[in-house]
mmCIF file of C-alpha atoms in Angstrom:
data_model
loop_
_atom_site.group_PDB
_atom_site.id
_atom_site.type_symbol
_atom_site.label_atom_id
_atom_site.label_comp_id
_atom_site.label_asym_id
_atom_site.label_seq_id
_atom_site.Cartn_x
_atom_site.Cartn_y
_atom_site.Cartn_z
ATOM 1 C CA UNK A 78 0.000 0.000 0.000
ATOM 2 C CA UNK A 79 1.440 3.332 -0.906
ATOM 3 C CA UNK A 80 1.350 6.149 1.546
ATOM 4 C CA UNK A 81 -0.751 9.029 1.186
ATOM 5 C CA UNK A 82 2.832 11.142 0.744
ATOM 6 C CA UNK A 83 3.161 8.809 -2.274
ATOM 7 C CA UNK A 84 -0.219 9.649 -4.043
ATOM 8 C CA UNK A 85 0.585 13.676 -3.109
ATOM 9 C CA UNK A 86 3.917 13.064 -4.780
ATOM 10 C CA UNK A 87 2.582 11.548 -8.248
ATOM 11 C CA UNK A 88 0.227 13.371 -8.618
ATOM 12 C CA UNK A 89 2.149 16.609 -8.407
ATOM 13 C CA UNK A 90 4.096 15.019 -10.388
ATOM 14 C CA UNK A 91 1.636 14.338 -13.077
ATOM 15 C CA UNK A 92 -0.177 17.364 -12.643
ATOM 16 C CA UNK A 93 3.456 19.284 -13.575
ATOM 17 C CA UNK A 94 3.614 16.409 -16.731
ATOM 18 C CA UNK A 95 0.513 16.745 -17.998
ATOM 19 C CA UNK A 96 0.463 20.954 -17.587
ATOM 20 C CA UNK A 97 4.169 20.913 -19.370
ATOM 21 C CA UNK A 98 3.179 18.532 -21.672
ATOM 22 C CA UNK A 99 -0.253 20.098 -22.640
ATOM 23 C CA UNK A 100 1.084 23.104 -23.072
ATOM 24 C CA UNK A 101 4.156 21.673 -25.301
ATOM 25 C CA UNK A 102 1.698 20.400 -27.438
ATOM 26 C CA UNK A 103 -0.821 23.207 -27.186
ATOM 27 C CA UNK A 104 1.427 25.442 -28.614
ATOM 28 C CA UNK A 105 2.180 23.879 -31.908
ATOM 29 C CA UNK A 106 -1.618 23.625 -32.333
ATOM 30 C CA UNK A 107 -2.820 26.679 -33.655
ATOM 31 C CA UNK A 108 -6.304 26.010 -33.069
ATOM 32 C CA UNK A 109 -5.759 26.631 -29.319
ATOM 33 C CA UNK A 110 -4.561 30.157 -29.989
ATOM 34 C CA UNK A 111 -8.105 30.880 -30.674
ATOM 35 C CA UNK A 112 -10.931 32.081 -28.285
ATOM 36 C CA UNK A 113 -14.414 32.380 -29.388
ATOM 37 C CA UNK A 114 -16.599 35.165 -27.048
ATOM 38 C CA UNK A 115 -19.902 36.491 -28.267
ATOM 39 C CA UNK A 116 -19.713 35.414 -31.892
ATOM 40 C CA UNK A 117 -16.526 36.922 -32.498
ATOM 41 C CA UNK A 118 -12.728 34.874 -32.548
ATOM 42 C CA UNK A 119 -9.826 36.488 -30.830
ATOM 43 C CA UNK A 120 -6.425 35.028 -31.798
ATOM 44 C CA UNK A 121 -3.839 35.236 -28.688
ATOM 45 C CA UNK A 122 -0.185 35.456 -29.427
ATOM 46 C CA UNK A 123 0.759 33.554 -26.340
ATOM 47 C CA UNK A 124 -0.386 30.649 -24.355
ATOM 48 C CA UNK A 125 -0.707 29.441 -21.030
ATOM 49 C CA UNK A 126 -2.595 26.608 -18.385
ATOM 50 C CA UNK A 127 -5.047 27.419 -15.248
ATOM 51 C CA UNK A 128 -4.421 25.079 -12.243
ATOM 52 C CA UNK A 129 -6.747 25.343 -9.332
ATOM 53 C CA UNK A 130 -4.335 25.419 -6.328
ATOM 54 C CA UNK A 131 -5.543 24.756 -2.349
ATOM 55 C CA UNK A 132 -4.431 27.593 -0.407
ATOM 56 C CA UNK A 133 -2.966 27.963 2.567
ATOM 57 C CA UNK A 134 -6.800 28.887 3.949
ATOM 58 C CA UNK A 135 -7.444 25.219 2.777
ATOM 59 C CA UNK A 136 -9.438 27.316 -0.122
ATOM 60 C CA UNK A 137 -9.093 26.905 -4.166
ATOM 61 C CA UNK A 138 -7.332 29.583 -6.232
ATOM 62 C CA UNK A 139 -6.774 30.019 -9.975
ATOM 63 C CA UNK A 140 -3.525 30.018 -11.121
ATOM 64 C CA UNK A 141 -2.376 30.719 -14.913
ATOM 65 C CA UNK A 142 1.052 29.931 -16.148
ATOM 66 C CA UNK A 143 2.952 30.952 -18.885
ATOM 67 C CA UNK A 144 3.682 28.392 -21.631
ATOM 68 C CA UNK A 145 7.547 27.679 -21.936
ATOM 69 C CA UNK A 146 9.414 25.387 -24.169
ATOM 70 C CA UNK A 147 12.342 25.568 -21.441
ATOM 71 C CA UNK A 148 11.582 22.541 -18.895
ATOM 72 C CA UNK A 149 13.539 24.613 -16.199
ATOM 73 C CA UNK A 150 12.104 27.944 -16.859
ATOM 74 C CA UNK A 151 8.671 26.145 -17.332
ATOM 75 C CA UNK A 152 9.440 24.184 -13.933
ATOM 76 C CA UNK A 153 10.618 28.007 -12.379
ATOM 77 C CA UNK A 154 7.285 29.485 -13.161
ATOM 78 C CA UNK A 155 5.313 27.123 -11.903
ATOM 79 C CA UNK A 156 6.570 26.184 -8.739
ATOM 80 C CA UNK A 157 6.899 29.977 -8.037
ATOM 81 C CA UNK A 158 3.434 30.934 -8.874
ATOM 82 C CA UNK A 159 1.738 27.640 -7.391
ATOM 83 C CA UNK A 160 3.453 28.619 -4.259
ATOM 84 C CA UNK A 161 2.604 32.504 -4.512
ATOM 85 C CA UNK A 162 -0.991 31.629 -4.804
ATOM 86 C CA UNK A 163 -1.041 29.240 -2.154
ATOM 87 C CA UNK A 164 0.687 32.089 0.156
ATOM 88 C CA UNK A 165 -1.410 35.238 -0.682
ATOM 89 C CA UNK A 166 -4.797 33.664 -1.414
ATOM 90 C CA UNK A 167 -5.451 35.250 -4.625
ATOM 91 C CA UNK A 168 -6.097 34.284 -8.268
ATOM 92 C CA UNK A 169 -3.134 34.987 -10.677
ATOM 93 C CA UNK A 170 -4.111 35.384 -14.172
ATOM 94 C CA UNK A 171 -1.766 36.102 -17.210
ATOM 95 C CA UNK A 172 -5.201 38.171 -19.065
ATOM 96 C CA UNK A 173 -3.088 38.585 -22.183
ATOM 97 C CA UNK A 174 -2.378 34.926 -22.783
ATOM 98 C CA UNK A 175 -4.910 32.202 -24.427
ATOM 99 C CA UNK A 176 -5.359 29.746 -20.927
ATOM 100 C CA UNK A 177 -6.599 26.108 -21.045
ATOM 101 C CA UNK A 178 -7.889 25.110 -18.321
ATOM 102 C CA UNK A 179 -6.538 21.900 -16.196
ATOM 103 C CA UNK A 180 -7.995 19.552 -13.777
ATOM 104 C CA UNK A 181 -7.044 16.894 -11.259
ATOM 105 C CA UNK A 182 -9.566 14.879 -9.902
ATOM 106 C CA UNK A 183 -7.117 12.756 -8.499
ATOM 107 C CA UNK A 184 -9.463 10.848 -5.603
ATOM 108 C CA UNK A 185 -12.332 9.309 -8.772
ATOM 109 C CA UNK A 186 -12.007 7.588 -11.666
ATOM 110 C CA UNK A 187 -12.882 8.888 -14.220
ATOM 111 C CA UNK A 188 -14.493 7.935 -18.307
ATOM 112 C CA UNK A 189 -15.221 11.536 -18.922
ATOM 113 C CA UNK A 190 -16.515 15.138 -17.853
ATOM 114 C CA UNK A 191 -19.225 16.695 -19.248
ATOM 115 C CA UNK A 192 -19.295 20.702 -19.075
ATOM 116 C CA UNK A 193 -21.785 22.785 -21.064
ATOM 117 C CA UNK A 194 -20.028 25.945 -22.228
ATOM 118 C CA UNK A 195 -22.112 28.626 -20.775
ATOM 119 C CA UNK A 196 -20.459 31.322 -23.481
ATOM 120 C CA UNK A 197 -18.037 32.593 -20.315
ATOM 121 C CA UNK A 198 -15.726 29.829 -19.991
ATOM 122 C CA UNK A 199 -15.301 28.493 -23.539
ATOM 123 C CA UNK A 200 -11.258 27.555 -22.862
ATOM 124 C CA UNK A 201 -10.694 24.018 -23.841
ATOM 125 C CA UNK A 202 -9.495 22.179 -21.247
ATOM 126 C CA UNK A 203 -8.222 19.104 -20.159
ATOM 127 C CA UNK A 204 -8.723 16.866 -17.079
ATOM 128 C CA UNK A 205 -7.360 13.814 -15.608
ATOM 129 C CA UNK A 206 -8.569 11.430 -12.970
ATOM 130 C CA UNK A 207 -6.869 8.880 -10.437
ATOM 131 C CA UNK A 208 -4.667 6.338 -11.790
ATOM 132 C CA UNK A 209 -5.181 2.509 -12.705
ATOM 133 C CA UNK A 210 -2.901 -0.347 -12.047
ATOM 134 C CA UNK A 211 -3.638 -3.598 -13.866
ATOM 135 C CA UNK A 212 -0.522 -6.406 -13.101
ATOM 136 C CA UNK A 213 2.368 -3.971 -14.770
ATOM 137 C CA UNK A 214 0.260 -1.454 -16.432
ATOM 138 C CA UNK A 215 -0.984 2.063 -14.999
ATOM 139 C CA UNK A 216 -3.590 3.991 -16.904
ATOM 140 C CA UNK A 217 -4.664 7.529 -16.690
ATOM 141 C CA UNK A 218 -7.849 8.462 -18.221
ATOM 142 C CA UNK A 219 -8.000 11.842 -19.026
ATOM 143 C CA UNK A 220 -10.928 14.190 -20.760
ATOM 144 C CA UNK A 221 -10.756 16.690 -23.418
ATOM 145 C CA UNK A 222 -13.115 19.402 -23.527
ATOM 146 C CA UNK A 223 -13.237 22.156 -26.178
ATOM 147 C CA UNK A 224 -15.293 24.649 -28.126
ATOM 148 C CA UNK A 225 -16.474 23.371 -31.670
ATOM 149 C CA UNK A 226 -15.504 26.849 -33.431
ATOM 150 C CA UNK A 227 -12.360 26.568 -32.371
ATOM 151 C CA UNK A 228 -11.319 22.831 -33.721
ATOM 152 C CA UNK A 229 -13.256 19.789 -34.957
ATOM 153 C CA UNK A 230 -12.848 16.179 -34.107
ATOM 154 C CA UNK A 231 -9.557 16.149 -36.470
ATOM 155 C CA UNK A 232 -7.573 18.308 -34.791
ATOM 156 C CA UNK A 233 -8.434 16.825 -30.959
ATOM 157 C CA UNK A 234 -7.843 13.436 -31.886
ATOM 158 C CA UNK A 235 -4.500 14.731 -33.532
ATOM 159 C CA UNK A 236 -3.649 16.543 -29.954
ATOM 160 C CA UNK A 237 -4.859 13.219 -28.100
ATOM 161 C CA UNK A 238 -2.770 11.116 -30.043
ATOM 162 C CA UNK A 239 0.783 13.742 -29.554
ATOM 163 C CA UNK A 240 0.207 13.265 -25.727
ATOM 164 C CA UNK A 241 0.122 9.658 -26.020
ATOM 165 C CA UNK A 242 3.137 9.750 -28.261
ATOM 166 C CA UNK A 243 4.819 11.824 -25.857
ATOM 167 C CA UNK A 244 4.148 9.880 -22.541
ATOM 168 C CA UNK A 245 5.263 6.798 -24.673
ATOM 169 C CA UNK A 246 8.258 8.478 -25.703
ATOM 170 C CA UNK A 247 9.149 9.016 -22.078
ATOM 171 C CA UNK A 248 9.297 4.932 -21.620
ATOM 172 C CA UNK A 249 12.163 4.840 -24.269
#
């Protein structure tokens, strides 16, 4: 049995994977440069990720960070906003970057999340649930959620298929 320091470690971990990752791959699909608000498109010129982060109130903040091809300047950012967040209790958002929204819901399994766009959040997102172990193998589902102006089937099944390429390329 694996402690609960274990499960708070992975999934750190993973959340920090999937955020770099997703936004590695975000950003060389132009699609997600695009944000559709009361019938109009607006094209951002940079990207970045929401994370929900527990304060130190025990309360949930947003916090956006910057896409960055640079692991280590990536890795900088985000363990200096996560903990800047968690310290002041306030939201930090980057209002001049395109953000796709992230979830962990690391304690529930998951097939897939269901959220209507209301026309105020219409980010795509993604979001992950807890992990599977079968004999050798661990699984993550994960859900996909985006706006049908912005991309079609196509192009998400193309981004689904780059993270699985990348998570497998981290096996070789």
């Amino acid at each position: 049995m694996y402690s609960q320091n274990h499960y708070s470690s992975f999934y750190s971990f993973m959340l920090y994977l999937y955020c770099f990752l997703g936004s590695y791959l975000y950003e060389k699909t132009k699609e997600f440069y695009l944000l559709p608000i009361d019938h109009k498109m607006f094209q951002y010129d940079q990207l970045g990720i929401s994370i929900l982060v527990k304060n130190i109130n025990h309360e949930l903040n947003s916090c956006d960070v910057s896409y960055n091809d640079n692991l280590d300047a990536f890795n900088s950012d985000y363990l200096q906003r996560i903990q800047q967040v968690k310290e002041t209790c306030k939201d930090l958002e980057l209002p001049d970057h395109m953000i796709i929204g992230t979830s962990s819901l690391i304690h529930h399994e998951i097939d897939g999340v269901i959220n209507m766009y209301s026309g105020i959040f219409n980010n795509p997102f993604l979001i992950w649930g807890k992990y599977k172990t079968i004999g050798k193998m661990t699984t993550l589902r994960i859900s996909f959620q985006f706006h049908h102006v912005q991309m079609d089937g196509d192009e998400a099944c193309q981004f689904l298929d780059e993270i699985q390429n990348q998570i497998n390329d981290l096996n070789t």
